[in-house]
Short mmCIF file of C-alpha atoms in Angstrom, two decimals:
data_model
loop_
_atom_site.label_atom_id
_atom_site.label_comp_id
_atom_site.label_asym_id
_atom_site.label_seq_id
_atom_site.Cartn_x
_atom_site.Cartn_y
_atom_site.Cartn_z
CA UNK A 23 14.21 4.15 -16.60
CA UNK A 24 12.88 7.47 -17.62
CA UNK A 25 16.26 9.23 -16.21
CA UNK A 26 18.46 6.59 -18.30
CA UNK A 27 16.36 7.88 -22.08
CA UNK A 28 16.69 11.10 -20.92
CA UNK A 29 20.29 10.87 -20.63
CA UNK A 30 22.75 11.47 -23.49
CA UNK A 31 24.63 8.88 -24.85
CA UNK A 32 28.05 7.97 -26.91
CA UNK A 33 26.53 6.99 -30.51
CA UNK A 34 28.28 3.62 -31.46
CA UNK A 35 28.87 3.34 -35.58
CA UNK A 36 26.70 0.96 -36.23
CA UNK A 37 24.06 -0.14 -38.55
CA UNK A 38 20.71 1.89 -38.21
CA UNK A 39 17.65 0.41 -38.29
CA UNK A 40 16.11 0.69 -34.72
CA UNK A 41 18.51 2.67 -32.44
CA UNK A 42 18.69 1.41 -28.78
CA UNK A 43 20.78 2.78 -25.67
CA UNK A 44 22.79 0.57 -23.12
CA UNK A 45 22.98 2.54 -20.27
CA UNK A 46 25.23 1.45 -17.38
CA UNK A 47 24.22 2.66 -14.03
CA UNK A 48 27.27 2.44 -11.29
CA UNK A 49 24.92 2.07 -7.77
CA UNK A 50 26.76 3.17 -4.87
CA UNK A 51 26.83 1.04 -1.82
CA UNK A 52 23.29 -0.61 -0.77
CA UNK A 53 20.89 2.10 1.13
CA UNK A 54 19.02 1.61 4.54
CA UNK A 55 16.73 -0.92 4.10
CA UNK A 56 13.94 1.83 5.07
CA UNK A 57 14.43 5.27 4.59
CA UNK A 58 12.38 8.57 4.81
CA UNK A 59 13.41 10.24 1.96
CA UNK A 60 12.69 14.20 1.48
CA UNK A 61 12.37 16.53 -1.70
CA UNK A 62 13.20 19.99 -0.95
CA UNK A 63 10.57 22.75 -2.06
CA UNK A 64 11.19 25.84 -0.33
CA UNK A 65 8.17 27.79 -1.40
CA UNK A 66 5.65 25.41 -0.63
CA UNK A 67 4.84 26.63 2.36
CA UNK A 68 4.45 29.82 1.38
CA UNK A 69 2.20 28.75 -1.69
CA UNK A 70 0.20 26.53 1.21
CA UNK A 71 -0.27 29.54 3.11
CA UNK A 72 -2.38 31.42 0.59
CA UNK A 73 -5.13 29.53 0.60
CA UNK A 74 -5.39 29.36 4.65
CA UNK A 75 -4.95 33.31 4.64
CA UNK A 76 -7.70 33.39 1.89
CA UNK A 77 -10.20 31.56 3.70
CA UNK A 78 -9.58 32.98 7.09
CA UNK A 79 -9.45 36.33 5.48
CA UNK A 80 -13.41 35.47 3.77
CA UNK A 81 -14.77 33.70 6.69
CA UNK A 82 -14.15 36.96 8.69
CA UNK A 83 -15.22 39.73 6.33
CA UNK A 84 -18.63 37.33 5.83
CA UNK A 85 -18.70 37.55 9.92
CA UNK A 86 -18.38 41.33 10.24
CA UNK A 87 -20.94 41.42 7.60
CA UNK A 88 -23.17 39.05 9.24
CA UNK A 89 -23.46 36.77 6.82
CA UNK A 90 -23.50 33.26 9.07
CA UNK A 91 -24.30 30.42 6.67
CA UNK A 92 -21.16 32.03 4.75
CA UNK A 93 -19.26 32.02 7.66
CA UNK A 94 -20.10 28.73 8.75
CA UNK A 95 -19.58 26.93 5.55
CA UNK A 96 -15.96 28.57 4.88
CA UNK A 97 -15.29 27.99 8.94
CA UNK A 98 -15.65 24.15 8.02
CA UNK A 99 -14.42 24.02 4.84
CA UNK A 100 -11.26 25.58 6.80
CA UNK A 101 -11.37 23.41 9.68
CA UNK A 102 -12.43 19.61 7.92
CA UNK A 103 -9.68 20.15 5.27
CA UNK A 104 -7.27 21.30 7.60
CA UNK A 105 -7.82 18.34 9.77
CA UNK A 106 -7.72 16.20 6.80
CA UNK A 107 -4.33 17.45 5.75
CA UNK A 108 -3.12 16.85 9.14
CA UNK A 109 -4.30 13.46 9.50
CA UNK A 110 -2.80 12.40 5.99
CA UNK A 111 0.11 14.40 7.29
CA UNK A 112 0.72 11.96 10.25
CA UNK A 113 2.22 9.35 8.25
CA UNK A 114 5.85 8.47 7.54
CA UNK A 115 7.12 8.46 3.94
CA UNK A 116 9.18 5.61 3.60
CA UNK A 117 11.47 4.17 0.66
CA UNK A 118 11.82 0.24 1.59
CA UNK A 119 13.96 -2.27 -0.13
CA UNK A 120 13.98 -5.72 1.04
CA UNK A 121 17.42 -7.39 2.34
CA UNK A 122 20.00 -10.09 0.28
CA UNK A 123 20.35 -13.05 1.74
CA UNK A 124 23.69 -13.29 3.53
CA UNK A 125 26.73 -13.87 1.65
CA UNK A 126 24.55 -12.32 -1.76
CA UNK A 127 27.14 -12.08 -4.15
CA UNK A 128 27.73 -8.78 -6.62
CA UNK A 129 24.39 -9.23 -8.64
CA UNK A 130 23.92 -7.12 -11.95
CA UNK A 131 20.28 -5.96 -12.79
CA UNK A 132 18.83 -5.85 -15.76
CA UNK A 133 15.85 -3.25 -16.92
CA UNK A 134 14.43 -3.50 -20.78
CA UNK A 135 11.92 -0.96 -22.46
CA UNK A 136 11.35 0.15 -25.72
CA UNK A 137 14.18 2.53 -25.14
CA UNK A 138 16.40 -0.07 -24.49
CA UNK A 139 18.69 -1.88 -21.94
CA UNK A 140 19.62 -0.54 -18.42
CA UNK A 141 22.52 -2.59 -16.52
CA UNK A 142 22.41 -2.00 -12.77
CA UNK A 143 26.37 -2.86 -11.07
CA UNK A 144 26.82 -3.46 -7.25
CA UNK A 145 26.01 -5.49 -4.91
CA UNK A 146 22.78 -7.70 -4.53
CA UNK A 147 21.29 -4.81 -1.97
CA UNK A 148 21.61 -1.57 -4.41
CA UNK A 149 20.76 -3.53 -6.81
CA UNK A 150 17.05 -4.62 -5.24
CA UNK A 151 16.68 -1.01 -4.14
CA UNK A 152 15.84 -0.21 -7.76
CA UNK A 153 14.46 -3.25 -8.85
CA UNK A 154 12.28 -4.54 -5.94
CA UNK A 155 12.21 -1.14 -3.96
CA UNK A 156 8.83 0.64 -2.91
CA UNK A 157 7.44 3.91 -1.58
CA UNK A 158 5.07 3.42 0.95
CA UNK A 159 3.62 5.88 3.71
CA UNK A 160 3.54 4.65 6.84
CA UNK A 161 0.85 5.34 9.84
CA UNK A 162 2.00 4.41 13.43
CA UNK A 163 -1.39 5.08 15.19
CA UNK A 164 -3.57 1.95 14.75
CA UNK A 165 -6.76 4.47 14.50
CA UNK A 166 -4.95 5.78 11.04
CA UNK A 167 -7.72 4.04 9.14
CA UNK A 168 -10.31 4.83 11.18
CA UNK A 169 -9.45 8.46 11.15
CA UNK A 170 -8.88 8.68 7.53
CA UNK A 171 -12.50 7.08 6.76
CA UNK A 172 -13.86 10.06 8.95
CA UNK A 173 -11.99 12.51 7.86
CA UNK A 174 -13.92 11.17 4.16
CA UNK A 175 -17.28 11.27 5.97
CA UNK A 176 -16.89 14.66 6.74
CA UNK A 177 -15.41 16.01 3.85
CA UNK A 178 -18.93 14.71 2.21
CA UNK A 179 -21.03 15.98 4.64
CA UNK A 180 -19.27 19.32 4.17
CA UNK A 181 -19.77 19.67 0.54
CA UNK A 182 -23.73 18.53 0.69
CA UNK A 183 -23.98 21.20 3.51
CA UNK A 184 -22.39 23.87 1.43
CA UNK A 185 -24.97 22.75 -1.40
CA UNK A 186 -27.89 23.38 0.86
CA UNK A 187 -26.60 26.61 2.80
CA UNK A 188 -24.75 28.77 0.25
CA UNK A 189 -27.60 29.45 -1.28
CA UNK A 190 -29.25 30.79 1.74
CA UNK A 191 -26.91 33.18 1.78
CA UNK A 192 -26.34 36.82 0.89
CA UNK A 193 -24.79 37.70 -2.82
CA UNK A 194 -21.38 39.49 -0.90
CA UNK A 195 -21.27 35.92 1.65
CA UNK A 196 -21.23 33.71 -2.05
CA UNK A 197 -18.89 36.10 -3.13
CA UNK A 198 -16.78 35.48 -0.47
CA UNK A 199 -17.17 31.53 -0.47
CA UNK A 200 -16.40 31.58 -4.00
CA UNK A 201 -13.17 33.95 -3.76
CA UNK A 202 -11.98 31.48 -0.69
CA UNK A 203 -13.05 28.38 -2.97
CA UNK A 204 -10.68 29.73 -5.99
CA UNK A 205 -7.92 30.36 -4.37
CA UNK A 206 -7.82 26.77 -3.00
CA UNK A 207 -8.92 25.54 -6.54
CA UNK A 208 -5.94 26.87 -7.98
CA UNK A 209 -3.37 25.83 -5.20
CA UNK A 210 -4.67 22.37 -5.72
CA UNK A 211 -3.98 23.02 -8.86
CA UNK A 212 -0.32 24.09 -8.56
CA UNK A 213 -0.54 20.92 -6.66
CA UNK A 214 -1.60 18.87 -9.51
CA UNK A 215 0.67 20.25 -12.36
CA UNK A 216 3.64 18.17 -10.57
CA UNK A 217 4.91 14.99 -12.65
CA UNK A 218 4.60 12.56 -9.55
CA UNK A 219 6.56 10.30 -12.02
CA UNK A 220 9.11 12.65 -12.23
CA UNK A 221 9.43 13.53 -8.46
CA UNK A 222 9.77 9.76 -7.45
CA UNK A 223 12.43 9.70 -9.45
CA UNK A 224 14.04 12.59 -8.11
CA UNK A 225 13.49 10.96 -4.86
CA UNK A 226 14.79 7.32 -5.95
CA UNK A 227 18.25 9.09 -7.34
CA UNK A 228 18.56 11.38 -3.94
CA UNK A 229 18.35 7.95 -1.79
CA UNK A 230 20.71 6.39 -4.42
CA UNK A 231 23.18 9.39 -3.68
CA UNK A 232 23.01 10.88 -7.17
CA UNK A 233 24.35 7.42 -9.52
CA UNK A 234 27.19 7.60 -12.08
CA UNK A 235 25.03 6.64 -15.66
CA UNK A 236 27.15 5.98 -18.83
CA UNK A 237 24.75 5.22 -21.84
CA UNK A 238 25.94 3.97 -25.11
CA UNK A 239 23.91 3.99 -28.30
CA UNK A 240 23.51 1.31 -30.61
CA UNK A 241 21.74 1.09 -34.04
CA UNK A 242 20.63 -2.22 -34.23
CA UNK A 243 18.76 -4.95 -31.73
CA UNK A 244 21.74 -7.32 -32.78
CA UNK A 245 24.28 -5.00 -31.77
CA UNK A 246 22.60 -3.78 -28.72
CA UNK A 247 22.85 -7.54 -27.62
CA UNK A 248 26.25 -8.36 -28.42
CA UNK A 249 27.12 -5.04 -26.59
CA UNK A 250 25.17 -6.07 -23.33
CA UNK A 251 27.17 -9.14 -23.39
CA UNK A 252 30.24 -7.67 -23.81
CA UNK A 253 29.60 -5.31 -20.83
CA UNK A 254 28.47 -7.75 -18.33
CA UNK A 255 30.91 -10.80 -19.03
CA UNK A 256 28.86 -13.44 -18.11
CA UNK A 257 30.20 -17.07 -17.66
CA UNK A 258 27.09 -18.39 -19.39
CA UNK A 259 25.79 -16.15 -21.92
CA UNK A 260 22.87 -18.55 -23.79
CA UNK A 261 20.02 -17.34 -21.54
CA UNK A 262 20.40 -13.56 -21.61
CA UNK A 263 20.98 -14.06 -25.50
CA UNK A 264 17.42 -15.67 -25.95
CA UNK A 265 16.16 -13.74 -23.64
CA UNK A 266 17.59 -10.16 -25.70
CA UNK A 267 16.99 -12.16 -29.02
CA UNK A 268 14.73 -14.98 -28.82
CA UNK A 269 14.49 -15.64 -32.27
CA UNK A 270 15.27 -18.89 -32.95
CA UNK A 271 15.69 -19.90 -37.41
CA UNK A 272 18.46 -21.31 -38.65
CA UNK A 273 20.44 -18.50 -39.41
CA UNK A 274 20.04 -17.00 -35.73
CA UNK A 275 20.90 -20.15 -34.10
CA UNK A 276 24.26 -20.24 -36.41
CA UNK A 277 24.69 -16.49 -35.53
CA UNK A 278 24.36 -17.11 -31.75
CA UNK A 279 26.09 -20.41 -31.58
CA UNK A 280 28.68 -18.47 -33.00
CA UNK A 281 28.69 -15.21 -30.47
CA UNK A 282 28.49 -17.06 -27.32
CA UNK A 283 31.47 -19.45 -28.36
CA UNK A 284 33.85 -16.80 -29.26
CA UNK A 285 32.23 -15.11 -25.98
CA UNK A 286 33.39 -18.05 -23.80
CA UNK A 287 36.40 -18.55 -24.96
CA UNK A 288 37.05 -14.63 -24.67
CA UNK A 289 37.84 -14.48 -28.41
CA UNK A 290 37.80 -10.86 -30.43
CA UNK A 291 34.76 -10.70 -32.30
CA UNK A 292 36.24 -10.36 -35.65
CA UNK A 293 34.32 -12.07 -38.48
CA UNK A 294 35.37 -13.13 -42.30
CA UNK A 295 33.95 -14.74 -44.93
CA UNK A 296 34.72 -18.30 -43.55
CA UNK A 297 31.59 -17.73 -41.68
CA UNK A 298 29.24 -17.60 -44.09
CA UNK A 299 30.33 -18.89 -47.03
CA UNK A 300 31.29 -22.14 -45.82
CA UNK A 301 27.82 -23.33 -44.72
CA UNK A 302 24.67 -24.78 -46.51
CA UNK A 303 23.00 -22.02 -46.40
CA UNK A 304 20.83 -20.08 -49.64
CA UNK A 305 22.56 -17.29 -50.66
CA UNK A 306 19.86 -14.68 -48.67
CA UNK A 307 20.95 -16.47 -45.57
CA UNK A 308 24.46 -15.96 -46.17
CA UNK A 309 23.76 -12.43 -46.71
CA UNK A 310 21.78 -12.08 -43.64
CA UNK A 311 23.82 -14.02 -42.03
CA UNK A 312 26.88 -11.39 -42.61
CA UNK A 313 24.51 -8.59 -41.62
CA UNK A 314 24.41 -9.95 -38.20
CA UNK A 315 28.07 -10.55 -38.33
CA UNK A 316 28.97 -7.20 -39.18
CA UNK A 317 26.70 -5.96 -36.47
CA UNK A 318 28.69 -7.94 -33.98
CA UNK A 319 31.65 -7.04 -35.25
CA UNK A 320 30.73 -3.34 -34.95
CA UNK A 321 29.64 -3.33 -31.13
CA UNK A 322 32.49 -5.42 -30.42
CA UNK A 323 34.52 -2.18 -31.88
CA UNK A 324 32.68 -0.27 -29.82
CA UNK A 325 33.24 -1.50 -26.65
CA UNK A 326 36.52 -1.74 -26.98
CA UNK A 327 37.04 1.90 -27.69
CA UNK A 328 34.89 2.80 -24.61
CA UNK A 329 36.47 -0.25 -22.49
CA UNK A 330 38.44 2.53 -19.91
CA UNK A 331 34.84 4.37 -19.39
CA UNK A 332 33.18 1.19 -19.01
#
């Protein structure tokens, strides 16, 4: 959804109170049902590196200087977390949709935020790789859990030992413990400044093979609506029209009657005074009334002049 705001849209001349974007995402054909997706970063392992060199590099010089509760603590600060990463390591990063029941005709998704509306077009199984998809990480061993739990134990027991031995040590072997400490400190937090947000979705849009997105821009909720419903066609149009606009007075009930007819009967949304004036309405609902007209009439105009991109 994030990648669909961020995206620049065709502005619609409409009526501005609360602008809102239609985006329309073309999926390509449905995905594996479980994939292991990767995101390339070519200098990680050379930023992982520096802390291994660091702490090998610290654990040595407090060795030579014969500083042994200094080497011992940075020794098994190098080995648990090392383990650690290699046990987390183990598992399978997976990207799991599940699969349309047989015969699943073309369905069209439908995503709402504050943003607006996103439209998802293809078949029933690209379409539930965005909307029901998951990340997961899988673990084949059945002692994953176990091994993770120790891997916790000791990673505790390592930081109450380093509470109760660096201290014993000499000024140069804290030095050294605390040079080793920083530089992992600040890897981790290199490690931390990433927007996992943002690189899921960088992962989601590599496993949907990059997505065609068109995004419109409306200026009104009324407009927005119309222009959905325009865009998807729908045989029965009541439901998503509550659903978009679920107000229900008098004058939005003669408004929607009023869409969804001309809608069915795949009538230009073209609007006169006939239909307002001619009703027993007070003269603010007439004028509201032709507000909401004009809005339809204006996203109607729209699509039509976008109909080839759409």
């Amino acid at each position: 959804m994030m990648e669909c705001a961020e995206s620049r849209g065709e502005v619609i001349k409409t009526r501005q109170t609360q602008p809102l974007g239609v985006a329309i995402v073309d999926l390509p054909l449905a995905s594996e049902l479980n994939e292991s997706p990767t995101l390339s970063q070519p200098l990680a392992p050379y930023y992982a590196s520096a802390p291994i060199l660091t702490s090998l590099g610290t654990c040595a010089a407090a060795g030579w200087y014969q500083d042994w509760f200094s080497f011992f603590m940075i020794l098994l600060g190098t080995v648990v977390s090392g383990v650690s990463c290699l046990v987390i390591g183990s598992g399978e990063f997976l990207f799991t949709h599940p699969e349309p029941a047989i015969g699943s005709p073309p369905g069209d998704g439908i995503l709402s935020s504050e943003e607006g509306i996103i439209l998802l077009r293809r078949e029933e199984g690209a379409v539930n790789a965005v909307t029901r998809g998951r990340f997961s990480l899988l673990f084949k061993s059945r002692d994953a859990s176990r091994n993770i739990r120790l891997c916790s134990i000791f990673l505790v027991m390592q930081s109450i030992a380093q509470l109760i031995l660096i201290p014993q040590s000499s000024l140069f072997g804290q030095l050294m413990f605390v040079a080793s400490l920083a530089v992992s400190w600040a890897y981790n937090l290199w490690l931390g400044s990433f927007d996992n947000k943002k690189v899921q979705r960088e992962i989601l849009l590599k496993v949907l093979s990059k997505p065609k997105i068109t995004k419109f821009v409306l200026g009104t909720r009324t407009s927005t609506a119309v222009f959905t419903l325009l865009v998807l066609n729908l045989t029965n149009p009541e439901h998503l029209m509550d659903v978009l606009l679920p107000s229900n007075t008098r004058v939005w009930n003669k408004w929607k009657a009023t869409i969804i007819n001309k809608l069915k009967n795949h009538c230009e949304l073209e609007f006169d005074s006939s239909n307002w004036d001619g009703t027993t309405f007070s003269d603010s609902e007439k004028s509201l009334l032709k507000t909401f007209f004009k809005d339809a009439q204006e996203a109607y105009e729209g699509f039509k002049l976008y109909d080839g991109e759409i």
